N, CA, C and O atoms as CSV, one atom per row, in Angstrom:
chain,resi,resn,atom,element,x,y,z
A,1,MET,N,N,-44.501,-8.458,-12.485
A,1,MET,CA,C,-44.289,-7.459,-11.454
A,1,MET,C,C,-44.751,-6.106,-11.972
A,1,MET,O,O,-44.452,-5.744,-13.110
A,2,THR,N,N,-45.450,-5.383,-11.179
A,2,THR,CA,C,-45.926,-4.067,-11.591
A,2,THR,C,C,-44.932,-2.999,-11.162
A,2,THR,O,O,-44.151,-3.195,-10.231
A,3,ASP,N,N,-44.973,-1.878,-11.849
A,3,ASP,CA,C,-44.115,-0.753,-11.501
A,3,ASP,C,C,-44.545,-0.202,-10.152
A,3,ASP,O,O,-45.735,-0.147,-9.843
A,4,GLN,N,N,-43.564,0.206,-9.350
A,4,GLN,CA,C,-43.871,0.733,-8.029
A,4,GLN,C,C,-43.122,2.029,-7.804
A,4,GLN,O,O,-42.006,2.206,-8.293
A,5,LEU,N,N,-43.718,2.907,-7.085
A,5,LEU,CA,C,-43.069,4.134,-6.663
A,5,LEU,C,C,-43.261,4.244,-5.166
A,5,LEU,O,O,-44.387,4.207,-4.670
A,6,VAL,N,N,-42.158,4.380,-4.447
A,6,VAL,CA,C,-42.227,4.451,-2.996
A,6,VAL,C,C,-41.560,5.739,-2.537
A,6,VAL,O,O,-40.338,5.773,-2.389
A,7,PRO,N,N,-42.335,6.808,-2.307
A,7,PRO,CA,C,-41.711,8.030,-1.807
A,7,PRO,C,C,-41.196,7.826,-0.394
A,7,PRO,O,O,-41.824,7.142,0.414
A,8,GLY,N,N,-40.052,8.423,-0.102
A,8,GLY,CA,C,-39.494,8.352,1.240
A,8,GLY,C,C,-40.217,9.305,2.169
A,8,GLY,O,O,-40.988,10.163,1.737
A,9,THR,N,N,-39.960,9.141,3.417
A,9,THR,CA,C,-40.531,10.054,4.398
A,9,THR,C,C,-39.671,11.301,4.433
A,9,THR,O,O,-38.484,11.222,4.751
A,10,PRO,N,N,-40.247,12.452,4.113
A,10,PRO,CA,C,-39.427,13.660,4.147
A,10,PRO,C,C,-38.860,13.879,5.537
A,10,PRO,O,O,-39.573,13.799,6.537
A,11,GLY,N,N,-37.576,14.154,5.581
A,11,GLY,CA,C,-36.929,14.433,6.851
A,11,GLY,C,C,-36.772,15.926,7.035
A,11,GLY,O,O,-37.510,16.723,6.455
A,12,ARG,N,N,-35.819,16.285,7.835
A,12,ARG,CA,C,-35.539,17.698,8.056
A,12,ARG,C,C,-35.007,18.291,6.766
A,12,ARG,O,O,-34.149,17.688,6.122
A,13,ASP,N,N,-35.488,19.443,6.379
A,13,ASP,CA,C,-35.073,20.093,5.147
A,13,ASP,C,C,-33.635,20.579,5.288
A,13,ASP,O,O,-33.364,21.459,6.105
A,14,PRO,N,N,-32.692,20.012,4.494
A,14,PRO,CA,C,-31.295,20.407,4.625
A,14,PRO,C,C,-31.023,21.813,4.107
A,14,PRO,O,O,-29.929,22.336,4.317
A,15,TYR,N,N,-31.981,22.437,3.440
A,15,TYR,CA,C,-31.749,23.753,2.858
A,15,TYR,C,C,-32.494,24.859,3.579
A,15,TYR,O,O,-32.580,25.977,3.071
A,16,GLY,N,N,-33.038,24.566,4.762
A,16,GLY,CA,C,-33.541,25.607,5.628
A,16,GLY,C,C,-34.938,26.120,5.383
A,16,GLY,O,O,-35.234,27.246,5.782
A,17,SER,N,N,-35.827,25.356,4.743
A,17,SER,CA,C,-37.210,25.818,4.621
A,17,SER,C,C,-37.790,25.991,6.014
A,17,SER,O,O,-37.473,25.225,6.924
A,18,THR,N,N,-38.630,26.982,6.178
A,18,THR,CA,C,-39.166,27.254,7.506
A,18,THR,C,C,-40.400,26.447,7.832
A,18,THR,O,O,-40.661,26.182,9.005
A,19,ALA,N,N,-41.167,26.048,6.838
A,19,ALA,CA,C,-42.380,25.279,7.092
A,19,ALA,C,C,-42.295,23.955,6.351
A,19,ALA,O,O,-41.761,23.904,5.243
A,20,PRO,N,N,-42.818,22.868,6.949
A,20,PRO,CA,C,-42.795,21.587,6.261
A,20,PRO,C,C,-43.519,21.691,4.926
A,20,PRO,O,O,-44.653,22.165,4.855
A,21,GLY,N,N,-42.856,21.246,3.881
A,21,GLY,CA,C,-43.459,21.256,2.557
A,21,GLY,C,C,-43.400,22.592,1.852
A,21,GLY,O,O,-43.770,22.682,0.681
A,22,ALA,N,N,-42.946,23.636,2.530
A,22,ALA,CA,C,-42.878,24.961,1.906
A,22,ALA,C,C,-41.708,25.009,0.944
A,22,ALA,O,O,-40.606,24.568,1.272
A,23,LEU,N,N,-41.946,25.541,-0.237
A,23,LEU,CA,C,-40.890,25.678,-1.222
A,23,LEU,C,C,-40.388,27.109,-1.234
A,23,LEU,O,O,-41.185,28.046,-1.197
A,24,PRO,N,N,-39.067,27.289,-1.285
A,24,PRO,CA,C,-38.530,28.641,-1.385
A,24,PRO,C,C,-38.889,29.260,-2.730
A,24,PRO,O,O,-39.430,28.585,-3.605
A,25,ALA,N,N,-38.591,30.535,-2.890
A,25,ALA,CA,C,-38.856,31.219,-4.156
A,25,ALA,C,C,-38.093,30.536,-5.280
A,25,ALA,O,O,-36.957,30.108,-5.077
A,26,PRO,N,N,-38.697,30.424,-6.471
A,26,PRO,CA,C,-38.032,29.776,-7.595
A,26,PRO,C,C,-36.789,30.531,-8.029
A,26,PRO,O,O,-36.680,31.746,-7.867
A,27,VAL,N,N,-35.851,29.767,-8.588
A,27,VAL,CA,C,-34.657,30.373,-9.166
A,27,VAL,C,C,-34.768,30.301,-10.673
A,27,VAL,O,O,-35.474,29.447,-11.209
A,28,SER,N,N,-34.082,31.185,-11.352
A,28,SER,CA,C,-34.120,31.191,-12.812
A,28,SER,C,C,-33.029,30.290,-13.352
A,28,SER,O,O,-31.879,30.372,-12.919
A,29,LEU,N,N,-33.380,29.438,-14.288
A,29,LEU,CA,C,-32.401,28.590,-14.947
A,29,LEU,C,C,-32.319,28.955,-16.419
A,29,LEU,O,O,-32.226,28.073,-17.273
A,30,GLY,N,N,-32.351,30.207,-16.715
A,30,GLY,CA,C,-32.248,30.670,-18.095
A,30,GLY,C,C,-30.834,30.514,-18.601
A,30,GLY,O,O,-29.995,29.937,-17.909
A,31,PRO,N,N,-30.545,31.012,-19.789
A,31,PRO,CA,C,-29.229,30.864,-20.398
A,31,PRO,C,C,-28.089,31.397,-19.542
A,31,PRO,O,O,-26.971,30.896,-19.662
A,32,ALA,N,N,-28.314,32.377,-18.692
A,32,ALA,CA,C,-27.240,32.924,-17.873
A,32,ALA,C,C,-26.761,31.942,-16.811
A,32,ALA,O,O,-25.650,32.089,-16.303
A,33,ALA,N,N,-27.568,30.947,-16.464
A,33,ALA,CA,C,-27.199,30.003,-15.410
A,33,ALA,C,C,-26.251,28.922,-15.894
A,33,ALA,O,O,-25.610,28.268,-15.071
A,34,ALA,N,N,-26.140,28.712,-17.186
A,34,ALA,CA,C,-25.297,27.653,-17.729
A,34,ALA,C,C,-24.014,28.247,-18.281
A,34,ALA,O,O,-23.932,29.442,-18.565
A,35,SER,N,N,-23.008,27.382,-18.428
A,35,SER,CA,C,-21.771,27.854,-19.021
A,35,SER,C,C,-21.957,28.046,-20.519
A,35,SER,O,O,-22.934,27.569,-21.096
A,36,ALA,N,N,-21.017,28.746,-21.145
A,36,ALA,CA,C,-21.143,29.093,-22.561
A,36,ALA,C,C,-21.190,27.863,-23.456
A,36,ALA,O,O,-21.860,27.879,-24.489
A,37,GLU,N,N,-20.488,26.791,-23.077
A,37,GLU,CA,C,-20.487,25.607,-23.934
A,37,GLU,C,C,-21.684,24.692,-23.708
A,37,GLU,O,O,-21.805,23.671,-24.385
A,38,GLU,N,N,-22.561,25.026,-22.788
A,38,GLU,CA,C,-23.734,24.218,-22.499
A,38,GLU,C,C,-25.007,25.012,-22.763
A,38,GLU,O,O,-25.563,25.610,-21.841
A,39,PRO,N,N,-25.482,25.028,-24.023
A,39,PRO,CA,C,-26.705,25.783,-24.298
A,39,PRO,C,C,-27.907,25.131,-23.624
A,39,PRO,O,O,-27.979,23.906,-23.519
A,40,VAL,N,N,-28.843,25.947,-23.172
A,40,VAL,CA,C,-30.065,25.443,-22.555
A,40,VAL,C,C,-31.261,26.106,-23.199
A,40,VAL,O,O,-31.139,27.146,-23.847
A,41,GLU,N,N,-32.412,25.499,-23.018
A,41,GLU,CA,C,-33.642,26.097,-23.512
A,41,GLU,C,C,-34.006,27.287,-22.640
A,41,GLU,O,O,-33.370,27.528,-21.614
A,42,GLU,N,N,-35.021,28.026,-23.042
A,42,GLU,CA,C,-35.502,29.149,-22.246
A,42,GLU,C,C,-35.869,28.665,-20.842
A,42,GLU,O,O,-36.209,27.499,-20.645
A,43,ALA,N,N,-35.798,29.561,-19.889
A,43,ALA,CA,C,-36.144,29.225,-18.509
A,43,ALA,C,C,-37.580,28.710,-18.439
A,43,ALA,O,O,-38.467,29.215,-19.127
A,44,ARG,N,N,-37.792,27.714,-17.609
A,44,ARG,CA,C,-39.118,27.123,-17.438
A,44,ARG,C,C,-39.583,27.364,-16.016
A,44,ARG,O,O,-38.775,27.562,-15.108
A,45,THR,N,N,-40.879,27.346,-15.835
A,45,THR,CA,C,-41.388,27.399,-14.472
A,45,THR,C,C,-41.300,25.994,-13.896
A,45,THR,O,O,-41.266,25.011,-14.637
A,46,ALA,N,N,-41.264,25.904,-12.589
A,46,ALA,CA,C,-41.180,24.599,-11.944
A,46,ALA,C,C,-42.353,23.716,-12.364
A,46,ALA,O,O,-42.168,22.538,-12.670
A,47,GLU,N,N,-43.545,24.278,-12.378
A,47,GLU,CA,C,-44.738,23.488,-12.716
A,47,GLU,C,C,-44.707,23.000,-14.163
A,47,GLU,O,O,-45.164,21.893,-14.449
A,48,SER,N,N,-44.178,23.806,-15.073
A,48,SER,CA,C,-44.154,23.397,-16.482
A,48,SER,C,C,-43.249,22.194,-16.712
A,48,SER,O,O,-43.431,21.464,-17.687
A,49,LEU,N,N,-42.280,21.977,-15.833
A,49,LEU,CA,C,-41.408,20.812,-15.963
A,49,LEU,C,C,-42.173,19.507,-15.740
A,49,LEU,O,O,-41.781,18.460,-16.257
A,50,LEU,N,N,-43.249,19.567,-14.981
A,50,LEU,CA,C,-43.989,18.358,-14.626
A,50,LEU,C,C,-45.089,18.011,-15.618
A,50,LEU,O,O,-45.633,16.907,-15.570
A,51,GLU,N,N,-45.425,18.924,-16.510
A,51,GLU,CA,C,-46.556,18.720,-17.415
A,51,GLU,C,C,-46.403,17.507,-18.329
A,51,GLU,O,O,-47.402,16.879,-18.678
A,52,ALA,N,N,-45.186,17.166,-18.722
A,52,ALA,CA,C,-44.972,16.070,-19.663
A,52,ALA,C,C,-44.877,14.701,-18.984
A,52,ALA,O,O,-44.685,13.694,-19.665
A,53,LEU,N,N,-45.006,14.648,-17.675
A,53,LEU,CA,C,-44.859,13.391,-16.941
A,53,LEU,C,C,-46.202,12.719,-16.716
A,53,LEU,O,O,-47.234,13.380,-16.606
A,54,ASP,N,N,-46.170,11.371,-16.647
A,54,ASP,CA,C,-47.395,10.669,-16.280
A,54,ASP,C,C,-47.557,10.765,-14.757
A,54,ASP,O,O,-46.698,11.325,-14.077
A,55,ASP,N,N,-48.641,10.226,-14.230
A,55,ASP,CA,C,-48.957,10.389,-12.805
A,55,ASP,C,C,-47.873,9.836,-11.884
A,55,ASP,O,O,-47.510,10.484,-10.902
A,56,GLN,N,N,-47.347,8.635,-12.190
A,56,GLN,CA,C,-46.332,8.043,-11.320
A,56,GLN,C,C,-45.002,8.784,-11.424
A,56,GLN,O,O,-44.327,8.987,-10.414
A,57,GLN,N,N,-44.621,9.189,-12.634
A,57,GLN,CA,C,-43.397,9.967,-12.802
A,57,GLN,C,C,-43.513,11.296,-12.061
A,57,GLN,O,O,-42.563,11.746,-11.419
A,58,ARG,N,N,-44.668,11.907,-12.157
A,58,ARG,CA,C,-44.900,13.195,-11.490
A,58,ARG,C,C,-44.797,13.041,-9.975
A,58,ARG,O,O,-44.238,13.905,-9.299
A,59,LEU,N,N,-45.332,11.950,-9.441
A,59,LEU,CA,C,-45.246,11.690,-8.007
A,59,LEU,C,C,-43.783,11.629,-7.560
A,59,LEU,O,O,-43.424,12.195,-6.528
A,60,ALA,N,N,-42.948,10.947,-8.334
A,60,ALA,CA,C,-41.518,10.859,-8.010
A,60,ALA,C,C,-40.849,12.224,-8.118
A,60,ALA,O,O,-40.043,12.588,-7.261
A,61,ALA,N,N,-41.173,12.977,-9.155
A,61,ALA,CA,C,-40.546,14.280,-9.381
A,61,ALA,C,C,-40.949,15.304,-8.327
A,61,ALA,O,O,-40.161,16.192,-8.001
A,62,GLU,N,N,-42.143,15.198,-7.798
A,62,GLU,CA,C,-42.620,16.161,-6.800
A,62,GLU,C,C,-42.126,15.855,-5.390
A,62,GLU,O,O,-42.218,16.716,-4.515
A,63,ALA,N,N,-41.608,14.661,-5.146
A,63,ALA,CA,C,-41.105,14.279,-3.822
A,63,ALA,C,C,-39.690,14.832,-3.667
A,63,ALA,O,O,-38.713,14.123,-3.911
A,64,LEU,N,N,-39.581,16.088,-3.264
A,64,LEU,CA,C,-38.287,16.765,-3.259
A,64,LEU,C,C,-37.445,16.514,-2.017
A,64,LEU,O,O,-36.226,16.677,-2.071
A,65,LEU,N,N,-38.041,16.130,-0.920
A,65,LEU,CA,C,-37.285,15.877,0.301
A,65,LEU,C,C,-37.357,14.406,0.646
A,65,LEU,O,O,-38.417,13.787,0.547
A,66,GLY,N,N,-36.238,13.850,1.049
A,66,GLY,CA,C,-36.190,12.443,1.400
A,66,GLY,C,C,-35.932,11.567,0.194
A,66,GLY,O,O,-35.991,12.030,-0.946
A,67,PRO,N,N,-35.648,10.305,0.446
A,67,PRO,CA,C,-35.356,9.371,-0.649
A,67,PRO,C,C,-36.623,8.926,-1.375
A,67,PRO,O,O,-37.720,8.941,-0.816
A,68,VAL,N,N,-36.443,8.534,-2.623
A,68,VAL,CA,C,-37.522,7.969,-3.430
A,68,VAL,C,C,-36.964,6.735,-4.121
A,68,VAL,O,O,-35.879,6.784,-4.701
A,69,VAL,N,N,-37.690,5.639,-4.063
A,69,VAL,CA,C,-37.312,4.421,-4.764
A,69,VAL,C,C,-38.262,4.254,-5.940
A,69,VAL,O,O,-39.481,4.239,-5.766
A,70,VAL,N,N,-37.698,4.128,-7.143
A,70,VAL,CA,C,-38.505,3.922,-8.340
A,70,VAL,C,C,-38.150,2.547,-8.882
A,70,VAL,O,O,-37.029,2.320,-9.339
A,71,LEU,N,N,-39.108,1.633,-8.829
A,71,LEU,CA,C,-38.909,0.278,-9.343
A,71,LEU,C,C,-39.770,0.111,-10.579
A,71,LEU,O,O,-40.997,0.169,-10.504
A,72,ALA,N,N,-39.121,-0.097,-11.725
A,72,ALA,CA,C,-39.870,-0.222,-12.974
A,72,ALA,C,C,-38.993,-0.910,-14.006
A,72,ALA,O,O,-37.770,-0.942,-13.875
A,73,GLY,N,N,-39.615,-1.448,-15.010
A,73,GLY,CA,C,-38.904,-2.145,-16.067
A,73,GLY,C,C,-38.211,-1.191,-17.030
A,73,GLY,O,O,-38.314,0.031,-16.921
A,74,ALA,N,N,-37.499,-1.799,-17.980
A,74,ALA,CA,C,-36.782,-1.022,-18.992
A,74,ALA,C,C,-37.752,-0.202,-19.832
A,74,ALA,O,O,-38.827,-0.673,-20.202
A,75,GLY,N,N,-37.358,1.024,-20.125
A,75,GLY,CA,C,-38.150,1.873,-21.006
A,75,GLY,C,C,-39.406,2.459,-20.399
A,75,GLY,O,O,-40.282,2.915,-21.133
A,76,THR,N,N,-39.520,2.461,-19.081
A,76,THR,CA,C,-40.746,2.951,-18.440
A,76,THR,C,C,-40.650,4.398,-17.963
A,76,THR,O,O,-41.636,4.948,-17.472
A,77,GLY,N,N,-39.476,5.023,-18.100
A,77,GLY,CA,C,-39.351,6.429,-17.744
A,77,GLY,C,C,-38.688,6.716,-16.411
A,77,GLY,O,O,-38.909,7.777,-15.828
A,78,LYS,N,N,-37.872,5.779,-15.915
A,78,LYS,CA,C,-37.184,6.015,-14.640
A,78,LYS,C,C,-36.222,7.201,-14.742
A,78,LYS,O,O,-36.235,8.091,-13.893
A,79,THR,N,N,-35.392,7.206,-15.780
A,79,THR,CA,C,-34.439,8.302,-15.961
A,79,THR,C,C,-35.175,9.614,-16.171
A,79,THR,O,O,-34.751,10.653,-15.666
A,80,ARG,N,N,-36.256,9.572,-16.901
A,80,ARG,CA,C,-37.072,10.771,-17.129
A,80,ARG,C,C,-37.587,11.325,-15.796
A,80,ARG,O,O,-37.532,12.531,-15.559
A,81,ALA,N,N,-38.085,10.441,-14.932
A,81,ALA,CA,C,-38.594,10.877,-13.630
A,81,ALA,C,C,-37.479,11.477,-12.776
A,81,ALA,O,O,-37.680,12.492,-12.110
A,82,ILE,N,N,-36.306,10.850,-12.796
A,82,ILE,CA,C,-35.186,11.330,-11.984
A,82,ILE,C,C,-34.685,12.685,-12.478
A,82,ILE,O,O,-34.467,13.594,-11.678
A,83,THR,N,N,-34.501,12.824,-13.791
A,83,THR,CA,C,-34.004,14.098,-14.323
A,83,THR,C,C,-35.014,15.217,-14.109
A,83,THR,O,O,-34.634,16.353,-13.827
A,84,HIS,N,N,-36.289,14.902,-14.239
A,84,HIS,CA,C,-37.312,15.918,-13.986
A,84,HIS,C,C,-37.367,16.277,-12.497
A,84,HIS,O,O,-37.623,17.431,-12.154
A,85,ARG,N,N,-37.129,15.304,-11.612
A,85,ARG,CA,C,-37.092,15.601,-10.173
A,85,ARG,C,C,-35.964,16.582,-9.871
A,85,ARG,O,O,-36.151,17.541,-9.123
A,86,ILE,N,N,-34.799,16.338,-10.455
A,86,ILE,CA,C,-33.661,17.230,-10.236
A,86,ILE,C,C,-33.973,18.631,-10.760
A,86,ILE,O,O,-33.793,19.620,-10.050
A,87,ALA,N,N,-34.441,18.709,-12.008
A,87,ALA,CA,C,-34.734,20.016,-12.615
A,87,ALA,C,C,-35.843,20.745,-11.858
A,87,ALA,O,O,-35.766,21.957,-11.657
A,88,TYR,N,N,-36.872,20.011,-11.439
A,88,TYR,CA,C,-37.979,20.607,-10.685
A,88,TYR,C,C,-37.481,21.140,-9.341
A,88,TYR,O,O,-37.836,22.247,-8.936
A,89,GLY,N,N,-36.660,20.349,-8.656
A,89,GLY,CA,C,-36.126,20.781,-7.369
A,89,GLY,C,C,-35.264,22.025,-7.475
A,89,GLY,O,O,-35.294,22.884,-6.594
A,90,ILE,N,N,-34.502,22.122,-8.546
A,90,ILE,CA,C,-33.678,23.310,-8.765
A,90,ILE,C,C,-34.558,24.507,-9.082
A,90,ILE,O,O,-34.394,25.579,-8.500
A,91,GLN,N,N,-35.487,24.320,-10.002
A,91,GLN,CA,C,-36.355,25.428,-10.400
A,91,GLN,C,C,-37.220,25.910,-9.236
A,91,GLN,O,O,-37.515,27.101,-9.136
A,92,ALA,N,N,-37.625,24.995,-8.358
A,92,ALA,CA,C,-38.438,25.364,-7.192
A,92,ALA,C,C,-37.600,26.009,-6.094
A,92,ALA,O,O,-38.149,26.533,-5.125
A,93,GLY,N,N,-36.276,25.975,-6.235
A,93,GLY,CA,C,-35.402,26.589,-5.247
A,93,GLY,C,C,-35.045,25.690,-4.083
A,93,GLY,O,O,-34.461,26.160,-3.106
A,94,VAL,N,N,-35.376,24.414,-4.157
A,94,VAL,CA,C,-35.083,23.474,-3.081
A,94,VAL,C,C,-33.664,22.921,-3.205
A,94,VAL,O,O,-32.995,22.718,-2.192
A,95,TYR,N,N,-33.195,22.676,-4.425
A,95,TYR,CA,C,-31.850,22.142,-4.658
A,95,TYR,C,C,-30.970,23.218,-5.289
A,95,TYR,O,O,-31.279,23.684,-6.386
A,96,PRO,N,N,-29.895,23.623,-4.637
A,96,PRO,CA,C,-28.928,24.492,-5.309
A,96,PRO,C,C,-28.202,23.662,-6.380
A,96,PRO,O,O,-27.692,22.588,-6.059
A,97,PRO,N,N,-28.136,24.117,-7.629
A,97,PRO,CA,C,-27.546,23.305,-8.698
A,97,PRO,C,C,-26.114,22.863,-8.412
A,97,PRO,O,O,-25.709,21.778,-8.829
A,98,ASN,N,N,-25.351,23.683,-7.713
A,98,ASN,CA,C,-23.965,23.324,-7.421
A,98,ASN,C,C,-23.845,22.318,-6.278
A,98,ASN,O,O,-22.735,21.914,-5.931
A,99,ARG,N,N,-24.971,21.906,-5.687
A,99,ARG,CA,C,-24.963,20.915,-4.606
A,99,ARG,C,C,-25.629,19.607,-5.014
A,99,ARG,O,O,-25.912,18.761,-4.166
A,100,VAL,N,N,-25.881,19.438,-6.323
A,100,VAL,CA,C,-26.544,18.235,-6.833
A,100,VAL,C,C,-25.568,17.477,-7.718
A,100,VAL,O,O,-24.889,18.066,-8.559
A,101,MET,N,N,-25.503,16.158,-7.521
A,101,MET,CA,C,-24.722,15.312,-8.414
A,101,MET,C,C,-25.554,14.084,-8.748
A,101,MET,O,O,-26.039,13.388,-7.856
A,102,ALA,N,N,-25.713,13.825,-10.034
A,102,ALA,CA,C,-26.411,12.631,-10.502
A,102,ALA,C,C,-25.356,11.564,-10.769
A,102,ALA,O,O,-24.443,11.784,-11.565
A,103,LEU,N,N,-25.472,10.416,-10.115
A,103,LEU,CA,C,-24.499,9.340,-10.268
A,103,LEU,C,C,-25.106,8.167,-11.013
A,103,LEU,O,O,-26.274,7.827,-10.823
A,104,THR,N,N,-24.294,7.553,-11.867
A,104,THR,CA,C,-24.718,6.377,-12.611
A,104,THR,C,C,-23.515,5.457,-12.784
A,104,THR,O,O,-22.434,5.747,-12.273
A,105,PHE,N,N,-23.695,4.352,-13.500
A,105,PHE,CA,C,-22.639,3.353,-13.578
A,105,PHE,C,C,-21.731,3.468,-14.788
A,105,PHE,O,O,-20.586,3.023,-14.717
A,106,THR,N,N,-22.177,4.037,-15.883
A,106,THR,CA,C,-21.355,4.083,-17.095
A,106,THR,C,C,-21.179,5.513,-17.594
A,106,THR,O,O,-21.995,6.391,-17.312
A,107,SER,N,N,-20.101,5.728,-18.340
A,107,SER,CA,C,-19.859,7.045,-18.941
A,107,SER,C,C,-20.965,7.402,-19.916
A,107,SER,O,O,-21.370,8.560,-20.014
A,108,ARG,N,N,-21.448,6.402,-20.636
A,108,ARG,CA,C,-22.531,6.640,-21.597
A,108,ARG,C,C,-23.802,7.118,-20.882
A,108,ARG,O,O,-24.458,8.057,-21.334
A,109,ALA,N,N,-24.139,6.471,-19.774
A,109,ALA,CA,C,-25.327,6.871,-19.013
A,109,ALA,C,C,-25.140,8.259,-18.404
A,109,ALA,O,O,-26.090,9.039,-18.345
A,110,ALA,N,N,-23.924,8.574,-17.952
A,110,ALA,CA,C,-23.658,9.902,-17.397
A,110,ALA,C,C,-23.819,10.972,-18.472
A,110,ALA,O,O,-24.363,12.044,-18.209
A,111,ALA,N,N,-23.346,10.681,-19.676
A,111,ALA,CA,C,-23.508,11.630,-20.785
A,111,ALA,C,C,-24.989,11.825,-21.107
A,111,ALA,O,O,-25.421,12.941,-21.396
A,112,GLU,N,N,-25.762,10.747,-21.057
A,112,GLU,CA,C,-27.206,10.834,-21.294
A,112,GLU,C,C,-27.876,11.699,-20.223
A,112,GLU,O,O,-28.724,12.534,-20.538
A,113,LEU,N,N,-27.498,11.501,-18.968
A,113,LEU,CA,C,-28.044,12.321,-17.883
A,113,LEU,C,C,-27.705,13.795,-18.087
A,113,LEU,O,O,-28.571,14.658,-17.944
A,114,ARG,N,N,-26.437,14.086,-18.423
A,114,ARG,CA,C,-26.038,15.479,-18.647
A,114,ARG,C,C,-26.860,16.109,-19.758
A,114,ARG,O,O,-27.317,17.245,-19.631
A,115,GLY,N,N,-27.050,15.372,-20.849
A,115,GLY,CA,C,-27.840,15.890,-21.964
A,115,GLY,C,C,-29.280,16.164,-21.579
A,115,GLY,O,O,-29.833,17.212,-21.913
A,116,ARG,N,N,-29.883,15.223,-20.875
A,116,ARG,CA,C,-31.282,15.416,-20.466
A,116,ARG,C,C,-31.431,16.565,-19.478
A,116,ARG,O,O,-32.377,17.348,-19.571
A,117,LEU,N,N,-30.504,16.667,-18.537
A,117,LEU,CA,C,-30.559,17.764,-17.572
A,117,LEU,C,C,-30.373,19.109,-18.268
A,117,LEU,O,O,-31.041,20.086,-17.927
A,118,ARG,N,N,-29.473,19.159,-19.236
A,118,ARG,CA,C,-29.258,20.393,-19.993
A,118,ARG,C,C,-30.529,20.796,-20.736
A,118,ARG,O,O,-30.891,21.972,-20.763
A,119,GLU,N,N,-31.212,19.809,-21.346
A,119,GLU,CA,C,-32.468,20.081,-22.059
A,119,GLU,C,C,-33.545,20.627,-21.125
A,119,GLU,O,O,-34.406,21.398,-21.548
A,120,LEU,N,N,-33.496,20.228,-19.862
A,120,LEU,CA,C,-34.487,20.674,-18.879
A,120,LEU,C,C,-34.086,21.983,-18.200
A,120,LEU,O,O,-34.799,22.477,-17.326
A,121,GLY,N,N,-32.953,22.537,-18.602
A,121,GLY,CA,C,-32.501,23.790,-18.009
A,121,GLY,C,C,-31.688,23.619,-16.748
A,121,GLY,O,O,-31.466,24.587,-16.020
A,122,ALA,N,N,-31.235,22.394,-16.472
A,122,ALA,CA,C,-30.437,22.121,-15.276
A,122,ALA,C,C,-29.008,21.760,-15.667
A,122,ALA,O,O,-28.409,20.858,-15.080
A,123,GLY,N,N,-28.467,22.455,-16.647
A,123,GLY,CA,C,-27.128,22.188,-17.153
A,123,GLY,C,C,-26.015,22.250,-16.127
A,123,GLY,O,O,-25.049,21.498,-16.257
A,124,PRO,N,N,-26.092,23.110,-15.104
A,124,PRO,CA,C,-25.005,23.193,-14.129
A,124,PRO,C,C,-24.851,21.953,-13.233
A,124,PRO,O,O,-23.843,21.830,-12.537
A,125,VAL,N,N,-25.810,21.048,-13.235
A,125,VAL,CA,C,-25.743,19.860,-12.381
A,125,VAL,C,C,-24.677,18.895,-12.900
A,125,VAL,O,O,-24.599,18.630,-14.099
A,126,ALA,N,N,-23.860,18.378,-11.988
A,126,ALA,CA,C,-22.842,17.397,-12.350
A,126,ALA,C,C,-23.488,16.027,-12.518
A,126,ALA,O,O,-24.312,15.622,-11.698
A,127,ALA,N,N,-23.118,15.317,-13.574
A,127,ALA,CA,C,-23.566,13.933,-13.785
A,127,ALA,C,C,-22.313,13.110,-14.038
A,127,ALA,O,O,-21.601,13.349,-15.014
A,128,ARG,N,N,-22.039,12.159,-13.184
A,128,ARG,CA,C,-20.790,11.405,-13.215
A,128,ARG,C,C,-21.057,9.914,-13.006
A,128,ARG,O,O,-22.187,9.483,-12.781
A,129,THR,N,N,-19.958,9.141,-13.091
A,129,THR,CA,C,-20.038,7.712,-12.816
A,129,THR,C,C,-19.436,7.432,-11.442
A,129,THR,O,O,-18.767,8.281,-10.853
A,130,PHE,N,N,-19.688,6.225,-10.947
A,130,PHE,CA,C,-19.087,5.791,-9.692
A,130,PHE,C,C,-17.605,5.487,-9.873
A,130,PHE,O,O,-16.838,5.502,-8.910
A,131,HIS,N,N,-17.210,5.213,-11.105
A,131,HIS,CA,C,-15.849,4.731,-11.381
A,131,HIS,C,C,-14.871,5.849,-11.643
A,131,HIS,O,O,-13.692,5.592,-11.890
């Protein structure tokens, strides 16, 4: 089976963009945006977050509106694509950090998500388990 990426059809923008596909002004995710116990790297531009991704990961990360299904095997970068999508959406001003929650199945995976998001400058995002 080959890896597949299926972007969803963007629906109505829940955050009030005026034009389809238009991104609001970027927000800063520098050290002031995180709490004192969560150090983050220097603020990044939205575009710089995507530079380290391969083409399929980048496609998933750039699909900011609507659902995205990422089907891939172990170790192929699914979590990387998801965390970069969250960080990119926040940096682009599409996702308010206090309105994003990353959900997973285990406490260990949630801790991994929190760490990766913090490294990307999206430390304020909640990462929790279903349980």
